[in-house]
Tab-separated table of C-alpha atoms in Angstrom:
chain	number	residue	atom	x	y	z
A	226	ASN	CA	164.217	208.848	-22.945
A	227	SER	CA	162.017	209.867	-25.824
A	228	ALA	CA	161.681	213.150	-27.935
A	229	VAL	CA	159.565	214.219	-30.912
A	230	SER	CA	161.101	216.913	-33.115
A	231	ALA	CA	160.160	218.569	-36.352
A	232	MET	CA	161.744	220.351	-39.185
A	233	GLU	CA	159.893	222.326	-41.815
A	234	ASP	CA	161.476	223.685	-44.846
A	235	CYS	CA	165.033	223.435	-43.493
A	236	LYS	CA	168.292	222.971	-45.196
A	237	VAL	CA	170.813	220.514	-43.666
A	238	ALA	CA	174.084	220.696	-45.824
A	239	TYR	CA	177.792	220.465	-45.987
A	240	ASN	CA	178.190	218.435	-42.704
A	241	VAL	CA	180.769	215.590	-41.998
A	242	ALA	CA	180.654	212.941	-39.403
A	243	GLY	CA	183.352	210.320	-38.729
A	244	ARG	CA	181.097	207.265	-38.473
A	245	TYR	CA	177.321	207.704	-38.481
A	246	GLY	CA	174.887	210.190	-39.804
A	247	GLY	CA	176.593	213.028	-41.945
A	248	GLY	CA	173.652	215.498	-41.548
A	249	VAL	CA	171.283	213.866	-38.839
A	250	TYR	CA	171.407	211.281	-36.214
A	251	ILE	CA	168.195	209.878	-34.671
A	252	GLY	CA	168.268	207.477	-31.810
A	253	GLY	CA	166.540	206.185	-28.891
A	254	TYR	CA	163.225	204.431	-28.299
A	255	GLY	CA	160.296	206.844	-28.687
A	256	THR	CA	162.443	209.337	-30.442
A	257	SER	CA	161.064	210.556	-33.827
A	258	LEU	CA	161.770	213.317	-36.440
A	259	ASN	CA	159.190	214.616	-38.711
A	260	VAL	CA	160.646	216.482	-41.592
A	261	THR	CA	158.436	218.468	-44.144
A	262	GLY	CA	160.004	220.122	-47.152
A	263	GLY	CA	163.546	221.233	-47.113
A	264	GLU	CA	166.702	219.712	-48.300
A	265	ILE	CA	169.343	217.330	-46.852
A	266	LYS	CA	172.363	217.443	-49.210
A	267	HIS	CA	176.074	217.433	-49.585
A	268	ASN	CA	176.562	215.759	-46.273
A	269	LYS	CA	179.197	213.120	-45.722
A	270	VAL	CA	180.243	210.240	-43.469
A	271	GLU	CA	183.982	209.786	-43.999
A	272	CYS	CA	185.673	206.928	-42.154
A	273	SER	CA	189.050	205.171	-42.413
A	274	ALA	CA	188.468	202.402	-40.100
A	275	ASN	CA	185.377	200.344	-38.750
A	276	THR	CA	182.064	201.171	-40.673
A	277	ALA	CA	180.496	204.168	-42.136
A	278	TYR	CA	176.844	204.508	-42.129
A	279	GLY	CA	174.013	207.005	-43.336
A	280	GLY	CA	175.537	209.949	-45.450
A	281	ALA	CA	172.540	212.174	-44.740
A	282	VAL	CA	170.548	210.492	-41.941
A	283	TYR	CA	171.158	207.662	-39.411
A	284	VAL	CA	168.216	206.193	-37.597
A	285	THR	CA	168.578	203.571	-34.735
A	286	SER	CA	167.355	201.918	-31.681
A	287	GLY	CA	163.642	202.252	-32.008
A	288	ALA	CA	163.543	205.782	-33.375
A	289	ALA	CA	161.237	206.832	-36.238
A	290	LEU	CA	161.748	208.968	-39.293
A	291	THR	CA	158.777	210.549	-41.265
A	292	MET	CA	159.486	212.810	-44.246
A	293	ASN	CA	157.174	214.629	-46.600
A	294	GLY	CA	158.257	216.612	-49.740
A	295	THR	CA	161.941	216.577	-48.887
A	296	GLU	CA	164.859	216.384	-51.392
A	297	ILE	CA	167.862	214.310	-50.275
A	298	SER	CA	170.805	214.627	-52.684
A	299	ASN	CA	174.466	214.365	-53.244
A	300	ASN	CA	175.277	212.781	-49.652
A	301	THR	CA	178.036	210.158	-49.521
A	302	VAL	CA	179.235	207.601	-47.113
A	303	GLU	CA	182.665	206.562	-47.763
A	304	ASN	CA	185.110	204.083	-46.090
A	305	GLY	CA	188.627	204.456	-47.217
A	306	SER	CA	189.769	201.451	-45.351
A	307	THR	CA	188.632	197.729	-44.700
A	308	GLY	CA	185.201	198.510	-43.194
A	309	ASP	CA	181.692	198.511	-44.899
A	310	ALA	CA	179.877	201.541	-46.304
A	311	ARG	CA	176.046	201.550	-45.974
A	312	GLY	CA	173.231	204.075	-46.827
A	313	GLY	CA	174.516	206.822	-49.007
A	314	ALA	CA	171.430	208.888	-48.076
A	315	ILE	CA	169.715	206.936	-45.156
A	316	TYR	CA	170.762	204.225	-42.906
A	317	SER	CA	168.576	202.512	-40.308
A	318	THR	CA	168.855	199.632	-37.960
A	319	SER	CA	166.135	198.327	-35.465
A	320	ALA	CA	164.189	201.670	-36.063
A	321	SER	CA	160.550	201.619	-35.401
A	322	LYS	CA	159.670	202.900	-38.842
A	323	ILE	CA	160.739	205.094	-41.773
A	324	GLU	CA	157.931	206.606	-43.711
A	325	LEU	CA	158.746	208.792	-46.877
A	326	THR	CA	156.145	210.540	-48.847
A	327	ASN	CA	156.820	212.604	-51.987
A	328	VAL	CA	160.507	212.365	-51.236
A	329	THR	CA	163.317	212.637	-53.852
A	330	ILE	CA	166.601	210.903	-53.128
A	331	SER	CA	169.167	211.319	-55.959
A	332	ASP	CA	172.757	211.268	-56.598
A	333	ASN	CA	173.876	209.648	-53.219
A	334	GLN	CA	176.628	207.284	-52.920
A	335	ALA	CA	177.994	204.521	-50.738
A	336	GLU	CA	181.550	203.500	-51.347
A	337	SER	CA	184.261	201.412	-49.805
A	338	LYS	CA	187.939	200.657	-50.732
A	339	SER	CA	187.849	197.202	-49.433
A	340	GLY	CA	184.616	196.520	-47.553
A	341	THR	CA	181.076	195.491	-48.610
A	342	VAL	CA	178.740	198.357	-49.788
A	343	ALA	CA	175.033	198.293	-49.368
A	344	GLY	CA	172.299	200.704	-50.286
A	345	GLY	CA	173.592	203.701	-52.481
A	346	ALA	CA	170.337	205.600	-51.357
A	347	ILE	CA	168.687	203.696	-48.483
A	348	TYR	CA	169.922	200.725	-46.279
A	349	ALA	CA	167.302	199.323	-43.896
A	350	ASP	CA	168.080	196.688	-41.438
A	351	THR	CA	165.070	195.271	-39.308
A	352	THR	CA	163.084	198.512	-40.033
A	353	PRO	CA	159.743	198.759	-41.791
A	354	LEU	CA	160.287	201.110	-44.791
A	355	THR	CA	157.287	202.855	-46.656
A	356	LEU	CA	157.824	204.692	-49.738
A	357	THR	CA	154.728	206.640	-51.115
A	358	ASP	CA	155.091	208.526	-54.364
A	359	CYS	CA	158.883	208.808	-53.961
A	360	THR	CA	161.629	209.080	-56.619
A	361	ILE	CA	164.864	207.273	-55.979
A	362	THR	CA	167.174	207.859	-58.862
A	363	LYS	CA	170.887	207.938	-59.884
A	364	ASN	CA	172.239	206.508	-56.687
A	365	LYS	CA	175.272	204.283	-56.468
A	366	ALA	CA	176.792	201.418	-54.181
A	367	LYS	CA	180.331	201.064	-55.220
A	368	ALA	CA	182.553	198.440	-53.703
A	369	GLU	CA	186.416	198.571	-55.039
A	370	THR	CA	187.510	195.066	-53.954
A	371	ALA	CA	187.059	191.769	-55.928
A	372	ASN	CA	185.797	189.619	-53.145
A	373	LYS	CA	183.228	192.243	-51.758
A	374	ALA	CA	179.716	192.812	-52.823
A	375	SER	CA	177.884	195.849	-53.940
A	376	LEU	CA	174.151	195.406	-52.852
A	377	GLY	CA	171.341	197.697	-53.798
A	378	GLY	CA	172.322	200.785	-55.881
A	379	GLY	CA	168.961	202.163	-54.881
A	380	VAL	CA	167.686	200.499	-51.715
A	381	CYS	CA	169.252	197.496	-49.720
A	382	LEU	CA	166.998	195.642	-47.270
A	383	ALA	CA	168.119	193.434	-44.445
A	384	SER	CA	165.364	191.609	-42.617
A	385	SER	CA	163.184	194.556	-43.383
A	386	GLU	CA	159.662	194.980	-44.818
A	387	LEU	CA	159.259	197.323	-47.816
A	388	THR	CA	155.965	198.792	-48.989
A	389	VAL	CA	155.948	200.931	-52.152
A	390	SER	CA	153.036	202.829	-53.483
A	391	ALA	CA	153.452	204.726	-56.684
A	392	GLY	CA	156.749	206.611	-57.367
A	393	GLU	CA	159.912	205.650	-59.395
A	394	ILE	CA	163.063	203.730	-58.681
A	395	SER	CA	165.269	204.233	-61.688
A	396	GLU	CA	168.928	204.707	-62.932
A	397	ASN	CA	170.474	203.491	-59.696
A	398	ASN	CA	173.711	201.377	-59.906
A	399	ALA	CA	175.516	198.648	-57.848
A	400	VAL	CA	179.038	198.666	-59.074
A	401	ASN	CA	182.107	196.541	-58.690
A	402	GLU	CA	184.065	195.739	-61.769
A	403	GLU	CA	185.847	192.850	-60.159
A	404	GLY	CA	183.327	191.555	-57.588
A	405	THR	CA	179.581	190.758	-57.263
A	406	PRO	CA	177.251	193.674	-57.646
A	407	GLN	CA	173.470	192.736	-57.050
A	408	GLY	CA	170.300	194.620	-57.226
A	409	GLY	CA	170.824	197.891	-59.205
A	410	GLY	CA	167.459	199.204	-57.977
A	411	ILE	CA	166.574	197.045	-54.979
A	412	TRP	CA	168.235	194.327	-53.247
A	413	ALA	CA	166.337	192.187	-50.647
């Protein structure tokens, strides 16, 4: 099962999901989404058990995401219980690729009351990630429990390859006042 979809100058905003992909969910081998322009903002994954992934976009199982000139802002992934929270803006696992060009990712947050938090902006697990002339700024990974980690305020990589050309990764924050925050900008 495969599909190629495109969005141009669209707005995806104020959506809520219970576990995966507050604004957009992309899954399945051969499936791809090409986004040009537009905004993905104020989306939320709100979970009180298990795990919460991808405040704006969730990409999995061999799918691909390509973006050019898009703004991704003010999205949150929040776990109010014992589970993890990953990818305030984008979460990917076993995706074929994520390629972002001239994309601004700002003011997104991943937060958990008592789980590990990873990737305030982007969490990439076994996914090739390419950033070209992108701005990743003012994102936050916030864990609230002393024995849990906050990893990658901007970008968190798990068994993934990152390629960056130009752009800026600044003012991101991995926060845990009692725990082990690591990698304000990038954790690999």
